Coordinates of C-alpha atoms and ligand atoms in Angstrom, one line a residue:
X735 CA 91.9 92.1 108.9
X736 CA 92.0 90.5 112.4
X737 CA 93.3 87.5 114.4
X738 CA 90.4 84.9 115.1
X739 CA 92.0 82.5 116.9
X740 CA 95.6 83.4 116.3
X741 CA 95.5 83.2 112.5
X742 CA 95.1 86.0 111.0
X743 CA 91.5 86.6 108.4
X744 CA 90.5 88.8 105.6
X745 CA 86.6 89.4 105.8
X746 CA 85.6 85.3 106.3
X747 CA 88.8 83.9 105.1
X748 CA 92.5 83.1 106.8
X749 CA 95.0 84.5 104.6
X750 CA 97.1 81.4 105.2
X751 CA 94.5 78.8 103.4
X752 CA 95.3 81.3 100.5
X753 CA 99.2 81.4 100.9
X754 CA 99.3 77.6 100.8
X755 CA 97.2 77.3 97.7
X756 CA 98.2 79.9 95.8
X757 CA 102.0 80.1 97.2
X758 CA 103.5 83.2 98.2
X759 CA 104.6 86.1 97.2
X760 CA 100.9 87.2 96.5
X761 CA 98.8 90.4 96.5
X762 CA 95.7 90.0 98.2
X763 CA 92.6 92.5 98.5
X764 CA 89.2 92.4 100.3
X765 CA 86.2 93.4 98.5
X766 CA 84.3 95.4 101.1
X767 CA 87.0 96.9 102.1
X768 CA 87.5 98.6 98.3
X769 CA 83.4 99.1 98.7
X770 CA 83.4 100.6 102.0
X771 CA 86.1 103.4 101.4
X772 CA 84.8 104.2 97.7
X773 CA 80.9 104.2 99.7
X774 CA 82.3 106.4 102.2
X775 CA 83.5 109.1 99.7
X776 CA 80.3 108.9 98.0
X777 CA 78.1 109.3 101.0
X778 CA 79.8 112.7 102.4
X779 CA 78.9 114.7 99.2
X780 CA 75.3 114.4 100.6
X781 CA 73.6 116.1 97.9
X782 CA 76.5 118.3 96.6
X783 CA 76.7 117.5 92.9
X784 CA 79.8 114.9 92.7
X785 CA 81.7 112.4 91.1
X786 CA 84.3 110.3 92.4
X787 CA 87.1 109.6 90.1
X788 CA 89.1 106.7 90.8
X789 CA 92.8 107.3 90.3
X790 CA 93.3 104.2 88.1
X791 CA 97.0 104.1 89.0
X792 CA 96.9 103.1 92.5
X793 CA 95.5 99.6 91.5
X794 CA 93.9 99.0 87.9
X795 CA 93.2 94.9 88.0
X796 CA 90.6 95.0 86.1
X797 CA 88.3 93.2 88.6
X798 CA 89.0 96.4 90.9
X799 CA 88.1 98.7 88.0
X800 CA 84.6 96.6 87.4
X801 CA 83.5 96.7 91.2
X802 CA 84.1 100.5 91.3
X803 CA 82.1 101.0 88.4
X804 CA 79.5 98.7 89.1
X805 CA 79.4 100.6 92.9
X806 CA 79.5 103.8 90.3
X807 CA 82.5 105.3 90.6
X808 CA 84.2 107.5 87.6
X809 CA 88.3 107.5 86.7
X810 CA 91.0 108.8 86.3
X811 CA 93.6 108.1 83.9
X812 CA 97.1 109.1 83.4
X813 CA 97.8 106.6 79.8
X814 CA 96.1 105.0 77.2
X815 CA 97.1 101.8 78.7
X816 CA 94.8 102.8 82.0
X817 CA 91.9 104.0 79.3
X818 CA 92.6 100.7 77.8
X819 CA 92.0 99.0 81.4
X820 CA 89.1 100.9 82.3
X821 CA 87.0 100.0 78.9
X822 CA 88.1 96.5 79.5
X823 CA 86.3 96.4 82.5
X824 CA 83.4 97.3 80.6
X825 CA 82.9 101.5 82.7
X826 CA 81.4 104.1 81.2
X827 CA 84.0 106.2 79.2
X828 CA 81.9 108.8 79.5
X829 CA 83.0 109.3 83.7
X830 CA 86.6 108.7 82.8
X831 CA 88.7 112.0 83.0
X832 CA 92.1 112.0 81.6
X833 CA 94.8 113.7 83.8
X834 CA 98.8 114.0 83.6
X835 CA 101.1 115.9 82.3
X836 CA 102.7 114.6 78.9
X837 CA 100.2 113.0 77.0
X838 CA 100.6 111.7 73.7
X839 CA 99.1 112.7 70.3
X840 CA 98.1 109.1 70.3
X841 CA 96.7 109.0 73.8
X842 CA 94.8 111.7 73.2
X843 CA 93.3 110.5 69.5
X844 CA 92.3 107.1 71.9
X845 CA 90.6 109.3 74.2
X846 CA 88.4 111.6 72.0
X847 CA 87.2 108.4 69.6
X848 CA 85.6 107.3 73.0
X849 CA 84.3 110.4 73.7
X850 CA 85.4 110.3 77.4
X851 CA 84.0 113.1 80.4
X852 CA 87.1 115.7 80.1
X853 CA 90.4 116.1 79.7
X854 CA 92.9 118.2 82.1
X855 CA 95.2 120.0 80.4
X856 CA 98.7 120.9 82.0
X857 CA 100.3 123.3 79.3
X858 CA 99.3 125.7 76.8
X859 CA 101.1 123.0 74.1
X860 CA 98.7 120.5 75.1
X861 CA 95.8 122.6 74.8
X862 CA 96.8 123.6 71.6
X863 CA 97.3 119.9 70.5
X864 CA 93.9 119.2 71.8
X865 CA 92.0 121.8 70.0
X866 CA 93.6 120.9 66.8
X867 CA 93.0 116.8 66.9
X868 CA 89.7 117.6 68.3
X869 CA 89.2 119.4 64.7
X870 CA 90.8 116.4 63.1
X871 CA 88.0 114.4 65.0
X872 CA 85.0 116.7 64.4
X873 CA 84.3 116.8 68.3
X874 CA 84.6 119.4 70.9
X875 CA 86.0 117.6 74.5
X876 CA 85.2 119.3 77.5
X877 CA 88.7 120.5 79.4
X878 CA 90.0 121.8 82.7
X879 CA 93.1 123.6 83.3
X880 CA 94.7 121.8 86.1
X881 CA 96.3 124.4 87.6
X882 CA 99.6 124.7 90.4
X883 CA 98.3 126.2 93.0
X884 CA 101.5 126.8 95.0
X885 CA 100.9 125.3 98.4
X886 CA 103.6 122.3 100.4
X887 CA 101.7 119.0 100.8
X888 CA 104.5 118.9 103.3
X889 CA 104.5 114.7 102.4
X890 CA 107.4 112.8 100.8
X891 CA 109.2 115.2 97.8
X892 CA 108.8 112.2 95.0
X893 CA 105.0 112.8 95.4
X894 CA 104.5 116.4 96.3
X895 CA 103.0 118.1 93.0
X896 CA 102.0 121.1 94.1
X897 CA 104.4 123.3 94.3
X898 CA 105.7 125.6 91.4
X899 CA 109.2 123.8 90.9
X900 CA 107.0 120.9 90.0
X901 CA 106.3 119.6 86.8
X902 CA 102.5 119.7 87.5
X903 CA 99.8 122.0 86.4
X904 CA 99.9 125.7 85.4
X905 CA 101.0 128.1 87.3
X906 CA 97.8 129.4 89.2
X907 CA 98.8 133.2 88.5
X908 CA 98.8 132.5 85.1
X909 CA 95.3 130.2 85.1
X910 CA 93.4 133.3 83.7
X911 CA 95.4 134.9 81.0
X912 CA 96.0 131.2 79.7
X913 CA 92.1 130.5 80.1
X914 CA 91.5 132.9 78.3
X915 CA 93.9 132.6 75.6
X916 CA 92.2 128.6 75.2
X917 CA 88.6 130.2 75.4
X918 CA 89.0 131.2 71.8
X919 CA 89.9 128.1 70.7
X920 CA 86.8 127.0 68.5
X921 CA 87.1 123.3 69.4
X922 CA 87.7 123.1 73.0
X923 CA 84.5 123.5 75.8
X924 CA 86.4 124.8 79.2
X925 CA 84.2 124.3 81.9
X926 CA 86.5 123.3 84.6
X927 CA 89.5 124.1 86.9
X928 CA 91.8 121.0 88.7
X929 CA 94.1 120.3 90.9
X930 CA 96.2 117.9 92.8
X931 CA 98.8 118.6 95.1
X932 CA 100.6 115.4 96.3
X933 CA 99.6 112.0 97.8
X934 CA 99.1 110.7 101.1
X935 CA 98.5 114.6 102.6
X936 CA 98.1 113.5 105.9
X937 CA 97.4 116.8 107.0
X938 CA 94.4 119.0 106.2
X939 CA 95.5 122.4 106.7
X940 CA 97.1 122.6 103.3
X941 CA 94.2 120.7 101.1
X942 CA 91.9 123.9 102.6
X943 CA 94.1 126.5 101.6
X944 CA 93.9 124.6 98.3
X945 CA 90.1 124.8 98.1
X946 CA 90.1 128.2 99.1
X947 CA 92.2 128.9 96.5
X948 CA 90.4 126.9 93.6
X949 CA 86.8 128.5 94.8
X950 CA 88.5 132.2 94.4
X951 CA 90.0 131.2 91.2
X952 CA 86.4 129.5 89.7
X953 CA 84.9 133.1 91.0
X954 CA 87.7 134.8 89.3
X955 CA 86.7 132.9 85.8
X956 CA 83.5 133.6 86.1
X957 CA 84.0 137.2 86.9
X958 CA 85.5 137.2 83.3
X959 CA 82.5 135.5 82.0
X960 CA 83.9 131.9 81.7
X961 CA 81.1 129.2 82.5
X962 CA 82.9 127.2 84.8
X963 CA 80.7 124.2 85.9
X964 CA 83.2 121.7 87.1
X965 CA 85.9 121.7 90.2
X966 CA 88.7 118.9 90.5
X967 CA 90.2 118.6 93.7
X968 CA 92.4 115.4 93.1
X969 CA 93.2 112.7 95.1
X970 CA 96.1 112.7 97.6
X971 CA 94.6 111.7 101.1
X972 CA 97.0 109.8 103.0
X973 CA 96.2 106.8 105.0
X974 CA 97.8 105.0 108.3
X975 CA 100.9 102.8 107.7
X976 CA 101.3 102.1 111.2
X977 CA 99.0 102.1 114.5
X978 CA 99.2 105.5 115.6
X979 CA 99.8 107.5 112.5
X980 CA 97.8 110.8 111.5
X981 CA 95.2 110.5 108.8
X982 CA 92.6 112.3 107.8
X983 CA 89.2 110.9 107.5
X984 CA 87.5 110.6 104.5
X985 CA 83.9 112.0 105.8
X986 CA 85.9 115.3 107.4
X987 CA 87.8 115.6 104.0
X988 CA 84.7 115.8 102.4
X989 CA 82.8 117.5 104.5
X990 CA 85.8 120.4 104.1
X991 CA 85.4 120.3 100.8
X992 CA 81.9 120.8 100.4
X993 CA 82.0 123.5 103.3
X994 CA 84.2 125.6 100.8
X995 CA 83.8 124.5 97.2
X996 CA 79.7 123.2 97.6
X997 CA 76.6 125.4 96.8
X998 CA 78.2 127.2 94.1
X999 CA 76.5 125.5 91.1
X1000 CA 79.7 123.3 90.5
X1001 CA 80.2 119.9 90.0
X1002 CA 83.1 118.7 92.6
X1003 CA 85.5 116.0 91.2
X1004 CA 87.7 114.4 93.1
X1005 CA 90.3 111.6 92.2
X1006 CA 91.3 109.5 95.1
X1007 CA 93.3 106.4 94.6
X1008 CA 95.2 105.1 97.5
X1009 CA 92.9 106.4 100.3
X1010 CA 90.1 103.8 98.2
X1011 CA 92.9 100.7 98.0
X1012 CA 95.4 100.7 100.7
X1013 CA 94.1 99.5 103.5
X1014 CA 92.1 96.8 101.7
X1015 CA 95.2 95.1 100.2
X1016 CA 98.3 92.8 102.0
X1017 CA 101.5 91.2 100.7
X1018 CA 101.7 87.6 101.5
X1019 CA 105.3 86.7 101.8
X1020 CA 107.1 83.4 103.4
X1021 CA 109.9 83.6 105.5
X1022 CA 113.4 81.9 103.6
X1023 CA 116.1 82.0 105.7
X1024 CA 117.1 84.2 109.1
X1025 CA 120.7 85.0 109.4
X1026 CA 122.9 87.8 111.5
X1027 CA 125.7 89.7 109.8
X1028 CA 127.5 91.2 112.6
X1029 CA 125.3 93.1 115.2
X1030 CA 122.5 93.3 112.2
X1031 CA 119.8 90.7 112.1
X1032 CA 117.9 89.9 108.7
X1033 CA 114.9 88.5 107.6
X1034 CA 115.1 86.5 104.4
X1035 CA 111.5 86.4 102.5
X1036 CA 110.3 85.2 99.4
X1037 CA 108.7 88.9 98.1
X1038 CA 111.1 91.8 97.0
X1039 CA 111.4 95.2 96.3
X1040 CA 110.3 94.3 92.5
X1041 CA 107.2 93.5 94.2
X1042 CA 106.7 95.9 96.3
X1043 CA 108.9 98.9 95.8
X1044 CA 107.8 101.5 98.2
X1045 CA 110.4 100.9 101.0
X1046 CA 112.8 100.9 98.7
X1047 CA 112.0 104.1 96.9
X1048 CA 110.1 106.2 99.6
X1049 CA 111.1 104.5 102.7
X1050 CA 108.0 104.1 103.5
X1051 CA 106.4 102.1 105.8
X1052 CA 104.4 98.9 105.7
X1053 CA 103.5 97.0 108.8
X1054 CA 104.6 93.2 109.1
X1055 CA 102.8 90.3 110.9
X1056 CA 102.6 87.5 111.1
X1057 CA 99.4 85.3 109.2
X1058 CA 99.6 83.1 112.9
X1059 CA 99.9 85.2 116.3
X1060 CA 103.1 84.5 117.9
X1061 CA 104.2 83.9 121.2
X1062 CA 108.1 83.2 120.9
X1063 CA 109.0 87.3 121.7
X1064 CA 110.0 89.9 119.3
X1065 CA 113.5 91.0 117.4
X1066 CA 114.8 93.2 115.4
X1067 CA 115.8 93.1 112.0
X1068 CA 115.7 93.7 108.7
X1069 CA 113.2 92.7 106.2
X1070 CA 114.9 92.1 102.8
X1071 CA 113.8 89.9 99.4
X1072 CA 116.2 88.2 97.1
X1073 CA 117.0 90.8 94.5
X1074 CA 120.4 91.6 94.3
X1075 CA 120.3 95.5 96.0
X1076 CA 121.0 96.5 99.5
X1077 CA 118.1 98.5 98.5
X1078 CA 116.0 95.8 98.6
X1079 CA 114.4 95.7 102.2
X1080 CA 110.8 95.7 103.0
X1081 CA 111.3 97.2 106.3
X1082 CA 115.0 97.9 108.2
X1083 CA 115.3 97.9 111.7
X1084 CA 112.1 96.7 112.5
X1085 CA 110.9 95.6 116.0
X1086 CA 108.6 92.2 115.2
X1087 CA 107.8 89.0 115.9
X1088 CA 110.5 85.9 116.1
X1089 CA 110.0 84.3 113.4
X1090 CA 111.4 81.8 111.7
X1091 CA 111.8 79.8 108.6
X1092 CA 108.8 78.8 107.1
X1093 CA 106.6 81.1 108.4
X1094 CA 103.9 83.4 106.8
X1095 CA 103.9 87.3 107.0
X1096 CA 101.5 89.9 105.6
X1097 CA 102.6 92.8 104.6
X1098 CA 100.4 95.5 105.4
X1099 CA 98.6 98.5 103.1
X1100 CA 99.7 97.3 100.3
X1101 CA 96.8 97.6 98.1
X1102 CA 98.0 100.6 96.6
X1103 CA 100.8 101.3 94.5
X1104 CA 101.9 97.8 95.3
X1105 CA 101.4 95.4 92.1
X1106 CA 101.1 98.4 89.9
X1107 CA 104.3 99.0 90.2
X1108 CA 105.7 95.4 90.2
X1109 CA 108.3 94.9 87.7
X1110 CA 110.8 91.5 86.4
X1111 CA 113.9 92.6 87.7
X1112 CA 116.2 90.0 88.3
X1113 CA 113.6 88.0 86.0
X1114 CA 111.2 87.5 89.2
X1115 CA 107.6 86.6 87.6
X1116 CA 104.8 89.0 89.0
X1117 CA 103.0 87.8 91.8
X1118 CA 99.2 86.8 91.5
X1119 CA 96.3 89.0 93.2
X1120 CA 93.8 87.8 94.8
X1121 CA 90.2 89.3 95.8
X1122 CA 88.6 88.0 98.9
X1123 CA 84.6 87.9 98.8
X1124 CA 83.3 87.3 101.9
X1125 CA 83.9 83.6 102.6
X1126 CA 85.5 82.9 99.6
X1127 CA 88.3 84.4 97.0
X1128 CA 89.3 84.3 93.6
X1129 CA 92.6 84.9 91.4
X1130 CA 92.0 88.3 89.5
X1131 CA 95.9 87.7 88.1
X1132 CA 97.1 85.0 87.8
X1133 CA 100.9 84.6 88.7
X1134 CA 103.3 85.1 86.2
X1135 CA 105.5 82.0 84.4
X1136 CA 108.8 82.0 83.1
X1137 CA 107.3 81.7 79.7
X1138 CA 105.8 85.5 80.5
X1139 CA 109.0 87.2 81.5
X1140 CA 110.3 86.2 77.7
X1141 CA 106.6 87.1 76.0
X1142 CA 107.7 88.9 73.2
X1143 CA 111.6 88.9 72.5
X1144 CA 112.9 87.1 70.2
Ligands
LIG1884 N1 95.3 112.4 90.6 C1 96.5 112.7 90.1 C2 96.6 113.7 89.0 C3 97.6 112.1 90.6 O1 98.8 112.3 90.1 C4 97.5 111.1 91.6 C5 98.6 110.4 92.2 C6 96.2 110.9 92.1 C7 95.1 111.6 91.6 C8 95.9 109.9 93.2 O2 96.5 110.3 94.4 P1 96.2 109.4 95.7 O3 94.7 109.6 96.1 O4 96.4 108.0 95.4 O5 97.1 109.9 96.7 N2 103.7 105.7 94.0 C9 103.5 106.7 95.1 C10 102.2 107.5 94.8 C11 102.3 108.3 93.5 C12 101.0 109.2 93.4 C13 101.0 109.8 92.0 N3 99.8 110.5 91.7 C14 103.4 105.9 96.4 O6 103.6 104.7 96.3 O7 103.2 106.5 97.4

């Protein structure tokens, strides 16, 4: 995004020709920039065998889903409802990997009639669930253990995953007697390890201890005579909320990776969601109402933390400009929606431009775990998303009715 001429553009187009069509709140996402950061991934393997799973959660429209696979990317799921998105957007089932740690008997049935890439298994249960439907289904899925290896992400606690008083994974010290406990099981082919260890890492140091400790663990396997062929390293690389913040890049991630985890006769997976969709995504939002309570000033706009709940839940930060450059100073206040929660803010104590009824704001980064996570409270309709193609856009989703928030009850 940039300001030509004071109004503010995605690729050839300024986002407020789209507000004032399409009204506001609305998701919107750029197309080359989705491209650019799945490319990028791509690229750095260089010749190491790869495949690069997109983490369906961070944004499954199903017009995202078909330009990833159409650029080639693979997936990964967490539901049947994501399996479900990723066929409908006609991908390969055959490059979709199914993560997470409770699936259902039924999930897993869904999965194995479409015969997808593998299956990471979190529990000795689920393995053992696995082997026997795979019976039931006269086919023999290919799994990896996704394993805890015990190391702080050192990013927010709600998505750190890596540690052992996590729900995630298997405990790494007990990967081998557990592999090879599930070796024997006449229906399963293990071939892989996995990991993930939290999401937007913004620091490298522990993703190499991570690798290190995956490589020594595929070389402990083997030592044991298990074929292991394929390495998951997740997703998890962070990106920057504001001008200024640490990030890692994608080419030196992978280029880490390959350094420790490449030449071995492996396949490297990785699962990257928000690193691919963030930065390519805004919030449009209009300005309601300003108002002072006391020494605090607010900010009334039109999107809310049913929208876009990340402040609310992480405190995290999203930039907010305006969609035309400003020149009447700055303030500061709070950003906050019309749901009926003090926790509904989009920013607090924000230092940003003085605006004013009326006026258009984009919400920044918001491409990831922004609409996916959109709900009805306060019987809001889901905002519409938008893809932006070049010099032109089109409505992927369209915005929800009235009639929609009552689909279905009776
Ligand atoms: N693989 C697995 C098994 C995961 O659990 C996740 C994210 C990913 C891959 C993708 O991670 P990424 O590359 O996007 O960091 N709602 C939170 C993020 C939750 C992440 C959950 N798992 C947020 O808004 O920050």
């Amino acid at each position: 995004m940039q300001y030509r001429n004071h109004t503010l553009y995605s690729e050839e187009v300024p986002l407020a020709d789209i507000a004032r069509r399409e009204g506001t709140p609305c998701y919107i996402y750029s197309r080359a920039g989705i491209l650019e950061r799945y490319q990028a991934y791509d690229r750095a393997f260089g010749e190491t065998p790869h495949k690069v799973c997109y983490a369906v959660k961070a944004n499954s429209n199903l017009a995202i889903l078909k330009l990833l696979a159409e650029a080639g990317a693979g997936f990964d799921i967490v539901s049947g409802g994501e399996l479900f998105r990723v066929l409908k957007a006609g991908a390969d089932p055959g490059a979709v990997i199914f993560s997470g740690v409770g699936k259902s008997e039924k999930e897993i049935e869904y999965a194995l009639e479409h015969k997808i890439k593998g299956f990471n298994c979190e529990s000795v249960h689920e393995l053992f669930l696995l082997n026997s439907l795979a019976a039931r289904w006269k086919v023999r899925p290919k799994v990896a253990l996704r394993v805890n290896p015990d190391v702080d992400a050192s990013t927010h606690p709600y998505i750190s995953t890596g540690l052992r008083k996590h729900k995630f994974g298997i405990d790494i010290e007990e990967a081998e007697s557990i592999y090879g406990q599930a070796s024997a099981y006449p229906n399963l082919e293990l071939e892989g390890v996995s990991c993930h260890i939290g999401s937007q890492i913004v620091d490298i140091e522990p993703m190499l201890e991570v690798f290190d400790k995956m490589v020594a663990l595929v070389e402990r396997l083997r030592g044991r005579g298990l074929p292991i062929r394929t390495l998951d390293l997740g997703g998890g690389l962070g990106v920057a909320y504001k001008p200024g913040d640490k990030a890692v890049s994608i080419p030196e991630f992978i280029h880490a990776m390959c350094g420790k985890a490449g030449g071995r006769g492996l396949e490297i997976l990785i699962e990257p969601g928000r690193s691919i969709v963030a930065e390519a995504g805004v919030l449009l939002t209009r300005v309601l109402y300003r108002k002072t309570n006391g020494e605090r000033e607010f900010v009334i706009v039109d999107a809310a933390m049913n929208d876009l709940i990340r402040p609310a839940l992480y405190h995290s930060h999203h930039e907010i400009i305006p969609l035309r450059e400003n020149q009447s100073g700055t303030i500061t206040a709070d950003v906050v929606g019309p749901v009926c929660e003090s926790g509904d803010f989009l920013a607090r104590g924000r230092d940003m431009a003085n605006v004013m009824p009326g006026d258009l704001l984009a919400v920044c980064t918001a491409g990831a775990y922004g609409f996916v996570a959109a709900s009805n409270y306060n019987a809001r309709p889901r905002p519409p998303e938008i893809l932006i193609e070049g010099d032109s856009y089109r409505v992927i989703r369209e915005r929800e009715t009235y009639e929609d928030l009552i689909r279905g009850e009776s």
